[in-house]
Short mmCIF file of C-alpha atoms (C1' of nucleotides) in Angstrom, two decimals:
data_model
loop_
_atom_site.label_atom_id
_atom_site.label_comp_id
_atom_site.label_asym_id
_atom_site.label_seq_id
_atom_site.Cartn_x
_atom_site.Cartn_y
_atom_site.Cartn_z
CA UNK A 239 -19.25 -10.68 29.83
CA UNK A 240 -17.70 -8.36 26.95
CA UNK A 241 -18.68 -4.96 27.59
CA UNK A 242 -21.80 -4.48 25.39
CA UNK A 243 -21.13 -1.37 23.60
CA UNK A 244 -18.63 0.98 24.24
CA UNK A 245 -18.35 4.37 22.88
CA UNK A 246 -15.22 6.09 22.21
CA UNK A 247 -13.85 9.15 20.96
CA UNK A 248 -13.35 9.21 17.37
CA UNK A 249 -9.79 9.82 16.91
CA UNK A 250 -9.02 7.33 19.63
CA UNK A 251 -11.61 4.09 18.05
CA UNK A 252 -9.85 5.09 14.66
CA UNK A 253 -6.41 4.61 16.08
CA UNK A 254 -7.67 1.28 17.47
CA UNK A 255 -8.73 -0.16 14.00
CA UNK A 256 -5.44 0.91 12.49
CA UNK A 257 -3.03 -0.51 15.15
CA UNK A 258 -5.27 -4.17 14.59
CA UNK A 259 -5.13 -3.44 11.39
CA UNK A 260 -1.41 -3.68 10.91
CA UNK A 261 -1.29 -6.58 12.89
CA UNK A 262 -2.72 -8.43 10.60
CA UNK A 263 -1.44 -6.72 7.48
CA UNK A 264 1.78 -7.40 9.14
CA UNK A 265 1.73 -11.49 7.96
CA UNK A 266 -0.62 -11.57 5.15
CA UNK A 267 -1.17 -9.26 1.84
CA UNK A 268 -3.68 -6.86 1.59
CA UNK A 269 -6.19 -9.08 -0.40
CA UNK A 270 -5.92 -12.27 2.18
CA UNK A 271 -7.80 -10.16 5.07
CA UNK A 272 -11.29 -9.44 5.12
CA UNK A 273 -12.92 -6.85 6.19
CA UNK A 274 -14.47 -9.16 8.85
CA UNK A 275 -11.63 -9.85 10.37
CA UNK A 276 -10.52 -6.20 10.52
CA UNK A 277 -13.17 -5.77 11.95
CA UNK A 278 -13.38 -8.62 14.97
CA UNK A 279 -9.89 -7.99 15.96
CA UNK A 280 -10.80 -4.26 16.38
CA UNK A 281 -13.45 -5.70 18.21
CA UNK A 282 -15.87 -3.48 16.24
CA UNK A 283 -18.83 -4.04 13.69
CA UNK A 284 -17.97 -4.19 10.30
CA UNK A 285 -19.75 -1.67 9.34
CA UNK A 286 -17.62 1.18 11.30
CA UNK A 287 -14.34 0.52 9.09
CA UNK A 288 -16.54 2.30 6.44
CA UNK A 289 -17.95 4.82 8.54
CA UNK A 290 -14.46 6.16 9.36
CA UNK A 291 -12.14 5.09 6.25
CA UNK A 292 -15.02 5.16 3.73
CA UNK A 293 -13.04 2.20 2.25
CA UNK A 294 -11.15 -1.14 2.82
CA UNK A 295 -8.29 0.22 0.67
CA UNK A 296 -8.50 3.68 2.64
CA UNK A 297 -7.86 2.05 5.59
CA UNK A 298 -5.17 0.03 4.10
CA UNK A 299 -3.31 3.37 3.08
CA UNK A 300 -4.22 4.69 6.25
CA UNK A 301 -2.15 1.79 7.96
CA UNK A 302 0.67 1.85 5.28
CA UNK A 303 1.01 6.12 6.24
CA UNK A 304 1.78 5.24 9.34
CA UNK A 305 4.07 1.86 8.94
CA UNK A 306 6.47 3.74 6.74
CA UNK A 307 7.37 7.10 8.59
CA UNK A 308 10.56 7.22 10.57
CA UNK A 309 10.78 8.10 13.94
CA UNK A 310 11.25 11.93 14.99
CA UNK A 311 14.88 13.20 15.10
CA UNK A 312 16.18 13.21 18.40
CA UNK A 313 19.41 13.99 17.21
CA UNK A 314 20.95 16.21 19.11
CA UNK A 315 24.39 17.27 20.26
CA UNK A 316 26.82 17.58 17.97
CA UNK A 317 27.60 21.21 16.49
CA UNK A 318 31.12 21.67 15.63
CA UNK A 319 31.60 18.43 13.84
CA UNK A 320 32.36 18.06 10.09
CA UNK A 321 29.96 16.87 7.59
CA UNK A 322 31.88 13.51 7.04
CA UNK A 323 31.70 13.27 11.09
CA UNK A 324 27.77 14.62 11.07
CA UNK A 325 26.82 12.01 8.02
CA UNK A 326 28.24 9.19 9.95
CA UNK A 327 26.45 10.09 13.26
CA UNK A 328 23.04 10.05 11.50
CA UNK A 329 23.43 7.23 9.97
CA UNK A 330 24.99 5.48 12.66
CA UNK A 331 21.17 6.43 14.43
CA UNK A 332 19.31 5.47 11.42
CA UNK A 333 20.57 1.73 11.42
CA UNK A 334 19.45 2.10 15.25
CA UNK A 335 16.40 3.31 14.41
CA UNK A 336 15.87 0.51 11.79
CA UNK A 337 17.07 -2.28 14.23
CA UNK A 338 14.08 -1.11 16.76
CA UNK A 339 11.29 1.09 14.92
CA UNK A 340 12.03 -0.03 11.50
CA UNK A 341 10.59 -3.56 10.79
CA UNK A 342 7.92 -2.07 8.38
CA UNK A 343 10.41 0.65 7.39
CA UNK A 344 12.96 -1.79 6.51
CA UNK A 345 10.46 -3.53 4.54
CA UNK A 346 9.26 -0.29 2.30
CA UNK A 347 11.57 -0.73 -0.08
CA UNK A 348 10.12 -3.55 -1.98
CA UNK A 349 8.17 -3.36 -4.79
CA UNK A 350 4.41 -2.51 -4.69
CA UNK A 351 2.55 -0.74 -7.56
CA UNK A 352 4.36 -1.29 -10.42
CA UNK A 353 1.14 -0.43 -11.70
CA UNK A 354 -0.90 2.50 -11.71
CA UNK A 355 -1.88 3.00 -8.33
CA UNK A 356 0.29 5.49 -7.46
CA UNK A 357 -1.35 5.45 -3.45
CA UNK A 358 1.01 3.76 -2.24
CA UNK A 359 3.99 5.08 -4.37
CA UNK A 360 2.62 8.80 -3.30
CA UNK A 361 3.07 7.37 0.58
CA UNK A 362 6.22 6.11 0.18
CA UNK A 363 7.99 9.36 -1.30
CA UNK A 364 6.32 11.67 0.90
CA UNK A 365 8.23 9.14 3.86
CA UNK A 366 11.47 9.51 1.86
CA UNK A 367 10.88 13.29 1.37
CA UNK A 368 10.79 13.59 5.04
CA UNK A 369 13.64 11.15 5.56
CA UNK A 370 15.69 13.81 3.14
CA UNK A 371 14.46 16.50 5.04
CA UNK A 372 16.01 14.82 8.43
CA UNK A 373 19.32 14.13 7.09
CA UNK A 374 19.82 17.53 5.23
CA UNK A 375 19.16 19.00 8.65
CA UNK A 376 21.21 16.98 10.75
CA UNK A 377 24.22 17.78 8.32
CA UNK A 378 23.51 21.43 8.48
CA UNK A 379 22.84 22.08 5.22
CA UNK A 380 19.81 24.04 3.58
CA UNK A 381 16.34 22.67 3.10
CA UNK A 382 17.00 23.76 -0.45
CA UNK A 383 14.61 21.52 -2.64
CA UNK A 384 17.48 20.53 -5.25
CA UNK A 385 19.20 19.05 -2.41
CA UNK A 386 16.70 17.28 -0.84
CA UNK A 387 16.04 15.43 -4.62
CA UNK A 388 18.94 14.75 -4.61
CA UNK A 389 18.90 13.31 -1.46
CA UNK A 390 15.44 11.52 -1.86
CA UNK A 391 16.79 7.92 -3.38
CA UNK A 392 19.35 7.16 -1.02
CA UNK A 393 16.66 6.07 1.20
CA UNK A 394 15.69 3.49 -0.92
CA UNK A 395 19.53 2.83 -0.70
CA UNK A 396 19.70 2.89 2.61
CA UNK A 397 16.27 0.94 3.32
CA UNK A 398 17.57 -1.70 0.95
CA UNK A 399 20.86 -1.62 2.68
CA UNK A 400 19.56 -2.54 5.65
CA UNK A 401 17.35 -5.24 4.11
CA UNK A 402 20.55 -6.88 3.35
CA UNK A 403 22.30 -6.40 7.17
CA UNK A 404 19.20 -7.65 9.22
CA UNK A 405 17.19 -10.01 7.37
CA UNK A 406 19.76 -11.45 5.27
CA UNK A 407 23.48 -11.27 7.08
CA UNK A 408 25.54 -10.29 4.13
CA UNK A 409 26.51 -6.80 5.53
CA UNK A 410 28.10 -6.28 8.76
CA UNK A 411 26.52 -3.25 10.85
CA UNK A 412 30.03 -1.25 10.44
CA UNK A 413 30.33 -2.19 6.36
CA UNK A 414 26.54 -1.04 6.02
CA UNK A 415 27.75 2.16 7.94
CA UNK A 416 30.98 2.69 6.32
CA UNK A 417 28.81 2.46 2.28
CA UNK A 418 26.00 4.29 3.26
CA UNK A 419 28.03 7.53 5.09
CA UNK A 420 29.36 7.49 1.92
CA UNK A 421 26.94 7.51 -0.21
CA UNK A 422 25.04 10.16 1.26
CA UNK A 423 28.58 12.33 1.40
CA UNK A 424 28.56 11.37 -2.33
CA UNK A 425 25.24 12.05 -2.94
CA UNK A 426 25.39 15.80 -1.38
CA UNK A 427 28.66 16.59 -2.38
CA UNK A 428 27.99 16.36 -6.43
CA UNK A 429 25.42 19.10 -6.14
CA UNK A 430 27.90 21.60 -3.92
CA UNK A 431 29.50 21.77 -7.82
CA UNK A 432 27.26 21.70 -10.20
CA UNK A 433 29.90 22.97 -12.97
CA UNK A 434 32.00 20.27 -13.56
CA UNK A 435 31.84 18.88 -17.61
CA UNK A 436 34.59 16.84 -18.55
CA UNK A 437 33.03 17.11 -22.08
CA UNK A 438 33.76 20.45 -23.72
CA UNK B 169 -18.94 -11.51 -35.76
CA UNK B 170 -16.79 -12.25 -33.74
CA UNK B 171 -14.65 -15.20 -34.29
CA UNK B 172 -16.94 -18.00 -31.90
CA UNK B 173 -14.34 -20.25 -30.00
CA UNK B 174 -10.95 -20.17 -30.59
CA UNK B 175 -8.71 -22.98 -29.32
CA UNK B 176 -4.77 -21.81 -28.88
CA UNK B 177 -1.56 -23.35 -27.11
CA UNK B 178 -1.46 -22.99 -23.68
CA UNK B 179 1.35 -20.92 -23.65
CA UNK B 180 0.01 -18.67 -26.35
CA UNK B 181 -3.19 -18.15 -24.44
CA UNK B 182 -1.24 -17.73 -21.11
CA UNK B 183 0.80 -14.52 -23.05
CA UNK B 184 -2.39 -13.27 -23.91
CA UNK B 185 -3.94 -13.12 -20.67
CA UNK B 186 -0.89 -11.76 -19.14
CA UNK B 187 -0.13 -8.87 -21.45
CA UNK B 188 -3.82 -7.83 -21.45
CA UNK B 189 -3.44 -7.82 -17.48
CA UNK B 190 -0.39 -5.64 -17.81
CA UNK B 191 -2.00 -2.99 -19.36
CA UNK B 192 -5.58 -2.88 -16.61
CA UNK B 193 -3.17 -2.92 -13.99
CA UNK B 194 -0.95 -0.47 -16.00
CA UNK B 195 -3.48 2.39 -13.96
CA UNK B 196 -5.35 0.63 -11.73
CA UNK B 197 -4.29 -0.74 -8.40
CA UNK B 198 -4.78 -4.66 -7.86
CA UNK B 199 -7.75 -4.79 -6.00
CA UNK B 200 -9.51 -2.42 -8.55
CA UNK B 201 -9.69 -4.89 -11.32
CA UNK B 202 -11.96 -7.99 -11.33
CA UNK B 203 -11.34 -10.71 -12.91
CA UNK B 204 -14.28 -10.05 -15.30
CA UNK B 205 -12.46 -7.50 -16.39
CA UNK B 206 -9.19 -8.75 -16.80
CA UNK B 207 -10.98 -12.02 -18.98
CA UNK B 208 -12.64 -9.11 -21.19
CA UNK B 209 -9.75 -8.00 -21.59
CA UNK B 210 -8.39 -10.85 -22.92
CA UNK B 211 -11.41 -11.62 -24.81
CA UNK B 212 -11.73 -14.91 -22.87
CA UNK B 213 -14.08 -16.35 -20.46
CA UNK B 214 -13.54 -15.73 -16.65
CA UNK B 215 -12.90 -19.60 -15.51
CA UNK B 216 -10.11 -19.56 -17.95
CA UNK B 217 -8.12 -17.36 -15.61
CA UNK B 218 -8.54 -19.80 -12.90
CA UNK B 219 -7.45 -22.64 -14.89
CA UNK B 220 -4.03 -21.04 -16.16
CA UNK B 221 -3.21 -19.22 -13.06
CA UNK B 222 -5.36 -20.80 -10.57
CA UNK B 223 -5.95 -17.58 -9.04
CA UNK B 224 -6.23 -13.84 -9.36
CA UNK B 225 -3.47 -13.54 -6.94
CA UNK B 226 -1.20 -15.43 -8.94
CA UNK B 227 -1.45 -14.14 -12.65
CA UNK B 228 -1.14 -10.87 -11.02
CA UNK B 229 2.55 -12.03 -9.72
CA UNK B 230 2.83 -13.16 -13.69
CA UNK B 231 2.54 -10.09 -14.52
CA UNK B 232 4.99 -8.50 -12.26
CA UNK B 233 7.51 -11.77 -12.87
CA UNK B 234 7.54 -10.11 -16.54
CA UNK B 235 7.31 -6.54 -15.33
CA UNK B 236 10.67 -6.62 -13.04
CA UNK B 237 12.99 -7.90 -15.15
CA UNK B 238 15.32 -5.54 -17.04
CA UNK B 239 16.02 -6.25 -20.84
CA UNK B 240 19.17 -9.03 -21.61
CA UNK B 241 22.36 -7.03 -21.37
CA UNK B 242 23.13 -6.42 -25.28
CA UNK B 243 26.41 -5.02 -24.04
CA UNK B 244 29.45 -6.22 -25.39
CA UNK B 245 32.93 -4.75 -27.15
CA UNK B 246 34.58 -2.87 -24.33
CA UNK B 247 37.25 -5.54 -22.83
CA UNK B 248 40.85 -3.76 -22.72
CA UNK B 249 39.09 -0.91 -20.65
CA UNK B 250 39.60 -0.08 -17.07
CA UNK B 251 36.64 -1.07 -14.14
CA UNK B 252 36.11 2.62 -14.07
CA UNK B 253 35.54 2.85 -17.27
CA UNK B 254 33.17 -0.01 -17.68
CA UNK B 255 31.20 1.17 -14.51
CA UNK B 256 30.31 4.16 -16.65
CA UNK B 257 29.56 2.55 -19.42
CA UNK B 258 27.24 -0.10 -17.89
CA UNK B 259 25.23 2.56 -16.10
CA UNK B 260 25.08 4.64 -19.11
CA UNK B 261 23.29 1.52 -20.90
CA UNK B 262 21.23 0.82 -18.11
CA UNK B 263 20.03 4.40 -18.48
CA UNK B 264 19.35 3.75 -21.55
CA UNK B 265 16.93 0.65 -20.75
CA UNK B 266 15.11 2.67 -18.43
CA UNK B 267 14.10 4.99 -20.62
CA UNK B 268 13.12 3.10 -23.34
CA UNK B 269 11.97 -0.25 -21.73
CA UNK B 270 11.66 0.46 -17.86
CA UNK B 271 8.42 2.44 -17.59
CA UNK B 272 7.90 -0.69 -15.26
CA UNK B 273 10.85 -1.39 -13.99
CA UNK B 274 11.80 1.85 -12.70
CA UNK B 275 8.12 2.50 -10.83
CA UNK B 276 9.59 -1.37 -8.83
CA UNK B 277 11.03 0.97 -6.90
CA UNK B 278 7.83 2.55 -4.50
CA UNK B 279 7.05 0.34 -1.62
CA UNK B 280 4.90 -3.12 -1.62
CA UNK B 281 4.25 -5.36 1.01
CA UNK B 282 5.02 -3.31 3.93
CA UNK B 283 2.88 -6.22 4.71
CA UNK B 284 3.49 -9.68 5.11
CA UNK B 285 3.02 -10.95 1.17
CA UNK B 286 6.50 -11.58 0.37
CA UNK B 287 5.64 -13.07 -2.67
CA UNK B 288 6.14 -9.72 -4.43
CA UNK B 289 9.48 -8.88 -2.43
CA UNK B 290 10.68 -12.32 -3.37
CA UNK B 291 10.11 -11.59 -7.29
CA UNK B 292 11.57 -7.85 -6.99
CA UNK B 293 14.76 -9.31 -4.93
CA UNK B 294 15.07 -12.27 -8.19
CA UNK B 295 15.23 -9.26 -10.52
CA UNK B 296 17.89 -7.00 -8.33
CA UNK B 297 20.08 -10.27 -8.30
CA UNK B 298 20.16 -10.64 -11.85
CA UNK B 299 20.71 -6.94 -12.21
CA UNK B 300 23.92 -7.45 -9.92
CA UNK B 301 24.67 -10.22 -11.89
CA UNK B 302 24.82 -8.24 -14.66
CA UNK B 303 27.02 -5.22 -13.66
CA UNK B 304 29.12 -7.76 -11.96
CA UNK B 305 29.69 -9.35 -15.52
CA UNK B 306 30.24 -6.22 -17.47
CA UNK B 307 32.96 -5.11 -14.46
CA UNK B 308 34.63 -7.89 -15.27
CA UNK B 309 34.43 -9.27 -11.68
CA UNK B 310 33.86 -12.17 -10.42
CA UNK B 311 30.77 -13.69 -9.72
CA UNK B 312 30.87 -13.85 -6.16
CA UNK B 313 27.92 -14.31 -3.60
CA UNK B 314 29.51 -11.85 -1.66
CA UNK B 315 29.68 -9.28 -4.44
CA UNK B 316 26.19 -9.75 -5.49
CA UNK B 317 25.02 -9.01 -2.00
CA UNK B 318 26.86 -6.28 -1.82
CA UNK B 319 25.40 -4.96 -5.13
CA UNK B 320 22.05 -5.69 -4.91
CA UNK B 321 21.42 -2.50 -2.93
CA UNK B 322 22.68 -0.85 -5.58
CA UNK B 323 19.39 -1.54 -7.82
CA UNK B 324 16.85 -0.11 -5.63
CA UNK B 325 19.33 3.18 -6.04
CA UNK B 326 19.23 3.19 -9.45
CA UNK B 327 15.52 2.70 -10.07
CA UNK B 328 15.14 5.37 -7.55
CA UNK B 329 17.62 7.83 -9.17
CA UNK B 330 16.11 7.36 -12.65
CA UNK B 331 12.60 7.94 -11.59
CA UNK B 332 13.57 11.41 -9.91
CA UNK B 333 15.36 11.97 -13.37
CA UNK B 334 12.47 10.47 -15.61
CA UNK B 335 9.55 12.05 -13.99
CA UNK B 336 9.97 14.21 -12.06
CA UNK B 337 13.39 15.97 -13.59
CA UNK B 338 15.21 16.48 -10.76
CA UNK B 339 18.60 14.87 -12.28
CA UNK B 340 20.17 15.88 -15.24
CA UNK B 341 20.85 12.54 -17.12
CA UNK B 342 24.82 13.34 -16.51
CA UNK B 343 24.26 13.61 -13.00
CA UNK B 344 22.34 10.12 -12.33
CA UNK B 345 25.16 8.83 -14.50
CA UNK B 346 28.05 10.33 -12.56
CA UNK B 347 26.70 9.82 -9.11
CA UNK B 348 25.18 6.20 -10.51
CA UNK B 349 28.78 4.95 -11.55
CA UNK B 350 30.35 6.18 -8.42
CA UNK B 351 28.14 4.90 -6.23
CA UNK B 352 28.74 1.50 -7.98
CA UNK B 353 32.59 1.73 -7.77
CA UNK B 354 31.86 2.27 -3.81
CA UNK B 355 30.01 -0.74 -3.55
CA UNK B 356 32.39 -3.04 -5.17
CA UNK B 357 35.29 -0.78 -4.03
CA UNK B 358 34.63 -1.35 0.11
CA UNK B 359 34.39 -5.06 -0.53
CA UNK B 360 38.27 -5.37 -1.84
CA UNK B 361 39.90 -4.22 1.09
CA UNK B 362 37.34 -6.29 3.82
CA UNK B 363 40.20 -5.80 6.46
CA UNK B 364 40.25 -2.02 6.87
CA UNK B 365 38.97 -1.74 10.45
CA UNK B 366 39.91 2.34 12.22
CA UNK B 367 38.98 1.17 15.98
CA UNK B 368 41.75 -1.12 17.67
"C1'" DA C 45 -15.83 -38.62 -41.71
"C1'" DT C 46 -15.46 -39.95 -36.91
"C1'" DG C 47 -13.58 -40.21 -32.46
"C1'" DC C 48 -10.61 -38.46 -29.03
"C1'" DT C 49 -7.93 -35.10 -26.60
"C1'" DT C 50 -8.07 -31.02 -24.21
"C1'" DG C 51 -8.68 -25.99 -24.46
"C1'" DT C 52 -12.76 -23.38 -23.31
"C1'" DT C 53 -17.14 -22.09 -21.56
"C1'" DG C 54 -21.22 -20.89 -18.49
"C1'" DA C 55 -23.62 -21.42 -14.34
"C1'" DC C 56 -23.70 -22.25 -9.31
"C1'" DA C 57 -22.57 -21.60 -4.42
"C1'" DG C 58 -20.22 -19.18 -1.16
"C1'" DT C 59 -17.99 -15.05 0.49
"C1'" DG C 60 -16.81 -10.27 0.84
"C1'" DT C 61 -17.99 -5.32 0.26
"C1'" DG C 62 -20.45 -0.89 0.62
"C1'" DC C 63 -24.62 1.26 2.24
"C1'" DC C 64 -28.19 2.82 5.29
"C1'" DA C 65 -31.77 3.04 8.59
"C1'" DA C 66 -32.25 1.77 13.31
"C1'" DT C 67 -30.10 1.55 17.99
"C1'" DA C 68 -28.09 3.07 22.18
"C1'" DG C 69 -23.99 5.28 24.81
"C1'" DG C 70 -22.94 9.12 27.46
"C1'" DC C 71 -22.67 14.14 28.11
"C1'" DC C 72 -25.73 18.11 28.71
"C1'" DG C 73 -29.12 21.12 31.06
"C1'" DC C 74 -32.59 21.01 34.31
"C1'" DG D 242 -30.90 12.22 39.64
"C1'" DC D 243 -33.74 12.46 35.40
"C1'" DG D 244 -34.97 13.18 30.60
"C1'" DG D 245 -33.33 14.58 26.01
"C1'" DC D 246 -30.28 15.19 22.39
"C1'" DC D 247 -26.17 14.22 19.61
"C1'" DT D 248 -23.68 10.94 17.35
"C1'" DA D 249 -20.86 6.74 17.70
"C1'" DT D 250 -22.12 2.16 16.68
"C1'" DT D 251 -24.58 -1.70 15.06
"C1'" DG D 252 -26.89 -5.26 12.05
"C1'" DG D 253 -28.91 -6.58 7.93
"C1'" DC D 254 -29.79 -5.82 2.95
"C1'" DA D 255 -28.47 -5.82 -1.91
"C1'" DC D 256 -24.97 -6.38 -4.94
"C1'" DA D 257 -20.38 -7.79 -6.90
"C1'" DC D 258 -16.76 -10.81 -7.04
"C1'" DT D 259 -14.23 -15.14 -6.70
"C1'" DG D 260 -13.27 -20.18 -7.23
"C1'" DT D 261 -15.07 -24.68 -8.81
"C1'" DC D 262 -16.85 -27.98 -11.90
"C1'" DA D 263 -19.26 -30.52 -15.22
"C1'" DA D 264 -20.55 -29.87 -19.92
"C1'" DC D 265 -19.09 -28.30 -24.59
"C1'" DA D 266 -16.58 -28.04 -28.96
"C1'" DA D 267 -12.13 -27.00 -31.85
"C1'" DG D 268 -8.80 -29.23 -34.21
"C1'" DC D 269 -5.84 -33.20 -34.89
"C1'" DA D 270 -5.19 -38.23 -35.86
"C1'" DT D 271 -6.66 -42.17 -37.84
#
DNA sequence: ATGCTTGTTGACAGTGTGCCAATAGGCCGC
DNA sequence: GCGGCCTATTGGCACACTGTCAACAAGCAT
């Protein structure tokens, strides 16, 4: 009945375990799911999650690289606004992206390894670095790497922000909108003057 | 040699396993540490674990429980002053905390259960709200549901702020505390004029 | 001292994990 | 269309880990 063995190209079976995989990941914690399982909803021997992830953490990472990256820009359009105008459009597509893409994005902003294992931290930053990256772009400023620091932690803002919109109801979509385009205005705008002491 | 058996209260022993947990999962992820460990550790046999915490799952969520929560707001003597003015100074203590106390705290910023195990979300979001509650306090406002939600956010931006300032150096510590304070003063700001729509 | 309460232990059974040699799918040249 | 090779895939082995439970003893009360 079941096709008796099936061989597939490499790239493609690994894609296979990942996306059944985060299906289960997606409703129980990391330690609740077997490799076994992984395995029989991949429909593949056990044995081949540690031919091509080496480990059951590995593949656990593997998922979690995936789960946490934002959709590509496709942001287009608008040239010869202002920054206010520009911050407000990309954010207005970020809480659009977060409504569709974003369930595990969303999510990312927990807490995870308040310990050591900095695996999953390392994921996570490299996600906001790029989500920096995105914005600084689509505001048409630099790639300059003091801005995108600067930069980096209102994603956690802004995934945490959202947290509160969709699963919880206490922000409106235009309130999370309105606090978040200015935040990020905020957020850039200290850095464009970096001399200002009050103290003497 | 060593002492043979040594009978102590339950709570007593409890501490002890916890804080010798802390510091194995200080630098190791949770799946790295067995619980043979973690009773060696604590000098105690391994079924002990299982009989204070039931599982390994669940003294690990002790140990974050303890982890999370910032230190009890020893902040006091400023009343005549102005919301502004207290902002600043509540972020400058927090700042404060996190350098001395929130090794922890601040690292409850990365990402954690992208997955389904909400039990660490749910113990990260109890530690934000009491953060909230705090500020919320020491502004001198009220201690409104609304408010705290609107707050909350607020936390993950912090923790995220101070660890680009504590490790990696990106912030000046008068930076996270001016952009820190104002970003505060937003979020409470927005909420006090609710009906301040711009479309018709 | 002696008994009782209960914190503490050690072993047992079941399960999960990583590893590796054996197997077979499918593309190649012939 | 047929045989052969490369390698994706499997199944089982050995080991480690986890949860449970009945037996044990530390310290208090009488």
């Amino acid at each position: 009945m079941t096709a008796t063995r099936q061989r597939l190209a490499p790239a493609e079976r690994r894609q296979q375990i990942i996306d059944a995989a985060r299906e289960l990941y997606s409703d129980r914690p990391y330690d609740a799911v077997s490799t076994s399982e992984l395995a029989d909803a991949a429909g593949v021997a056990r044995g081949l999650i540690n031919h091509y992830f080496g480990d059951k953490r590995e593949l656990f990472l593997a998922v979690m690289r995936e789960s946490v990256l934002m959709p590509e820009r496709p942001l287009t359009g608008l040239d010869g606004k202002s920054v206010e105008e520009r911050a407000r459009l990309t954010m207005d597509w970020i809480l659009d992206a977060a409504t569709t893409y974003g369930q595990a994005w969303v999510a990312a902003s927990g807490a995870a390894n308040l310990h050591g294992s900095s695996d999953i931290q390392a994921i996570v930053d490299e996600a906001d670095d790029r989500a920096a990256r995105l914005v600084l772009d689509a505001l048409g400023l630099p790639d300059d790497a003091r801005l995108r620091a600067r930069l980096r932690p209102t994603a956690a803002l802004t995934k945490s922000v959202c947290r509160e919109w969709l699963q919880r109801g206490t922000f409106t979509r235009v309130e999370a909108l309105d606090l978040l385009t200015a935040s990020i205005l905020l957020f850039v705008q200290k850095d464009l003057s970096p001399v200002k002491e009050d103290r003497p």
